Amino acid sequence: MSPLNIKKSASSHSAYELRDPNAPVIETHTLAVIVENEPGVLARVIGLFTARGYNIDSLTVAEVDHSSHRSRITVVTTGTPEVIVQIKAQLARMVPVYEVHDLTVEGPSVQRELALMKVAGRGEARIEALRLAEIFRAHVVDSTLESFVFEMTGTPEKIDSFAELMRPLGLREMARTGVAALSRGL
Amino acid sequence: MTRQMTGARMVVQALKDQGVEVVFGYPGGAVLPIYDEIFQQNDIRHILVRHEQGAIHMAEGYARSTGKVGVALVTSGPGATNAVTGLTDALLDSIPIVVLSGQVPTFMIGTDAFQEADTIGITRPCTKHNWLVKDTDKLAETIHQAFHVASHGRPGPVLIDIPKDVQFATGTYMEPATARVSHYQPRMKGDPEAIAAMVEMMETAERPVFYTGGGVINSGLKASALLREFVAATGFPITSTLMGLGAYPASGKNWLGMLGMHGLYEANLAMHGCDLMINIGARFDDRITGRIPDFSPKSKKVHVDIDPSSINKVIRVDVGIVGDIAHVLEEALALWKSRGSKVNKDGLAKWWKQIAEWQAVKCLGYKGSAKVIKPQYALERLEALTKGMDRYITTEVGQHQMWAAQYLGFEDPNRWMTSGGLGTMGYGLPASIGVQVAHPDSLVINVAGEASWLMNMQEMGTAMQFRAPVKQFILNNERLGMVRQWQELLHGQRYSQSWSESLPDFVKLAEAFGCKGIQVTDPADLDDAIMEMIRYDGPFIFDCRVEKHENCFPMIPSGKPHNEMLLGDADTQGVIGAKGAVLV
């Protein structure tokens, strides 16, 4: 999926069900993988996905507990239910992996992504971009007479929608962090 | 107590503390400090190989025949890259080995230094885990962790990359007992509910079959003993994969023989027709399943495996039990007994009657000859003349490997070393040396094809130097037999590059290495020659000239289900469709 396109398989943007009812069910899952923060651990996890032909839609990683050297890898992946189960089992058996959580099935979760978008324009387009940014609660973090850089946080879908609107108004460049996710409640 | 020592000394100390008795290796610039330490001690024996691939296969043979962890030591760059095939082999067959590789000094990493390779990057996908040690203080702990990881859970190869400056520097040694291994603790005990579900299914099944694999052997001698007890108590038939041969004795009453692509007719039809399949430590490999939608379509399936990712990977099962096989079998057996040791006697009697009909087909029959040595005949004679001896068998890869699996009988686990998952030609000769080093007084025979054998024949030098009296039983058909067979069956008999030309004179080759060789072409001479090989005190190369165009049967062609086996040459016309051809 290109970051500026709406997902082809998603039906939420259409009045009709777009998926082939006979095609294997492809699900999107968000996995939180708690790993030992050792050198090469990210390469190991990514290598597993490429070697076994799994998809990575989005990936973020950072150390979350400095004292115990734990990093959290949040990976959004797609596949049939069987493949998703297999991905989790393959991740869980890796030596530096402590825990694998499937946030998609373990109850409700919060998912957020941060995006920076550079929109160039003058006159009405520029005003329209600013107006839409307000509606989407995007902040202006840089401005010149000919451009804005918007910062917005939200679900990947919200960022997709905003990007779609900005495109005709002069979207030049975009940077996205990928999804960070936590389960709701305790 | 803290002990200060150099990294190089630490390596040797850690190996000693792990109970290592032998290391297979080859020196080079980046491991010189470790070799200097090896020179100054006598507790660990070093076997100097002729090529690093040989070192890894020797460590595999050592590990597989003893149940211990095998250890190899190689230098940086080419030393490490030469180890890659062996590491991959050990990964696919779940063999516990620890490979130590030298690396250029830490301050030179990334500069394309002499004999530098990104060993960690290269070996990441072909090891269970690997480590680059940049700090001498962490070296001992890492080695202890490596042994833990290699031998716990599903066993596998691990690699430790040790830069040369880390070997020279001084640090604090850590004992095995204090090393931090807590976070890698695979589940050993199976889920009691799942075990109960399995036992219930066993009580009522009409047509059950045990389908066992290399995991039983990896679990240890106790697992094999429990398996034998369970089979005897239930009266269920049992078949095994290539990797699992010996866990249940070939002379056992309930033994159906090996299953799979070149497995026995009765074993494969039992798999196809069963109503309960109990998979213990096997992984539904594609050589076993054939066409997935047609794989044992009417059975309930139970899968016991220590690796959770093996369950439901290829075949969906009704009951998955994650745990160590000995633990699971022990609990299942106890539960089954406590519930009254019930089986469906009527169902079983009918099932065995059906199996007897399949066995009557005598699928291993072949057309004998008084003029040329049939490879099957050579193995039948080898079996007859070595049966009952303290015998270990290794193989190379190809037709001879399948024939060995079919015609040799294995009574005990850890007696059969073969490259199953990766299918590594060149495995058998070094593996036989590794086995012989572990069992110096036993008879170790490598059943080989001439093409595979040539791939690592330099290791005859190792066998000579360390007085490993390995017997190289080469079924020489001057062909890449299995490739030739496939070309006959599905590439219109166009035998592209599948013959062995310019072969060496194996007898002279043996003499050149300083050992003994023999060539046999007449079936009448076979027995005497085999006895000469067994009696010879030293390595021996047996050039057994066999029928050149013999095909290996039974065979399930690629893309076909189990009940569409080929039993002989008459069945082979046009059997593999275009789809099957793609599957190899």
GROMACS .gro file of C-alpha atoms in nm, chain A residues 36 38 40 43-44 52 82 86 89-90 93-96 98, chain B residues 124 128-130 149 154 180 183-184 307-309 311 313 316:
model
   30
   36GLU     CA    1   1.576  -0.792   2.428
   38GLU     CA    2   2.047  -0.647   2.163
   40GLY     CA    3   2.068  -0.701   1.535
   43ALA     CA    4   1.727  -0.730   1.154
   44ARG     CA    5   1.636  -1.068   1.301
   52ARG     CA    6   0.906  -1.661   0.522
   82GLU     CA    7  -0.345  -1.932   0.950
   86GLN     CA    8   0.216  -1.882   1.221
   89ALA     CA    9   0.448  -1.860   1.669
   90GLN     CA   10   0.758  -1.788   1.462
   93ARG     CA   11   1.016  -1.885   1.946
   94MET     CA   12   1.298  -1.642   1.865
   95VAL     CA   13   1.557  -1.633   2.137
   96PRO     CA   14   1.554  -1.254   2.207
   98TYR     CA   15   1.007  -1.214   2.547
  310ARG     CA   16   2.150  -1.502   1.108
  314LYS     CA   17   1.884  -2.067   1.587
  315HIS     CA   18   2.060  -1.765   1.733
  316ASN     CA   19   2.397  -1.595   1.698
  335VAL     CA   20   2.008  -2.219   2.349
  340ARG     CA   21   1.399  -2.749   1.960
  366ARG     CA   22   2.188  -1.554   3.263
  369HIS     CA   23   1.464  -1.576   2.943
  370TYR     CA   24   1.495  -1.869   2.702
  493ASP     CA   25   0.823  -2.603   1.869
  494PRO     CA   26   0.486  -2.422   1.871
  495SER     CA   27   0.548  -2.291   1.520
  497ILE     CA   28   0.192  -2.699   1.482
  499LYS     CA   29   0.228  -2.476   0.989
  502ARG     CA   30  -0.411  -2.829   1.028
   0.00000   0.00000   0.00000
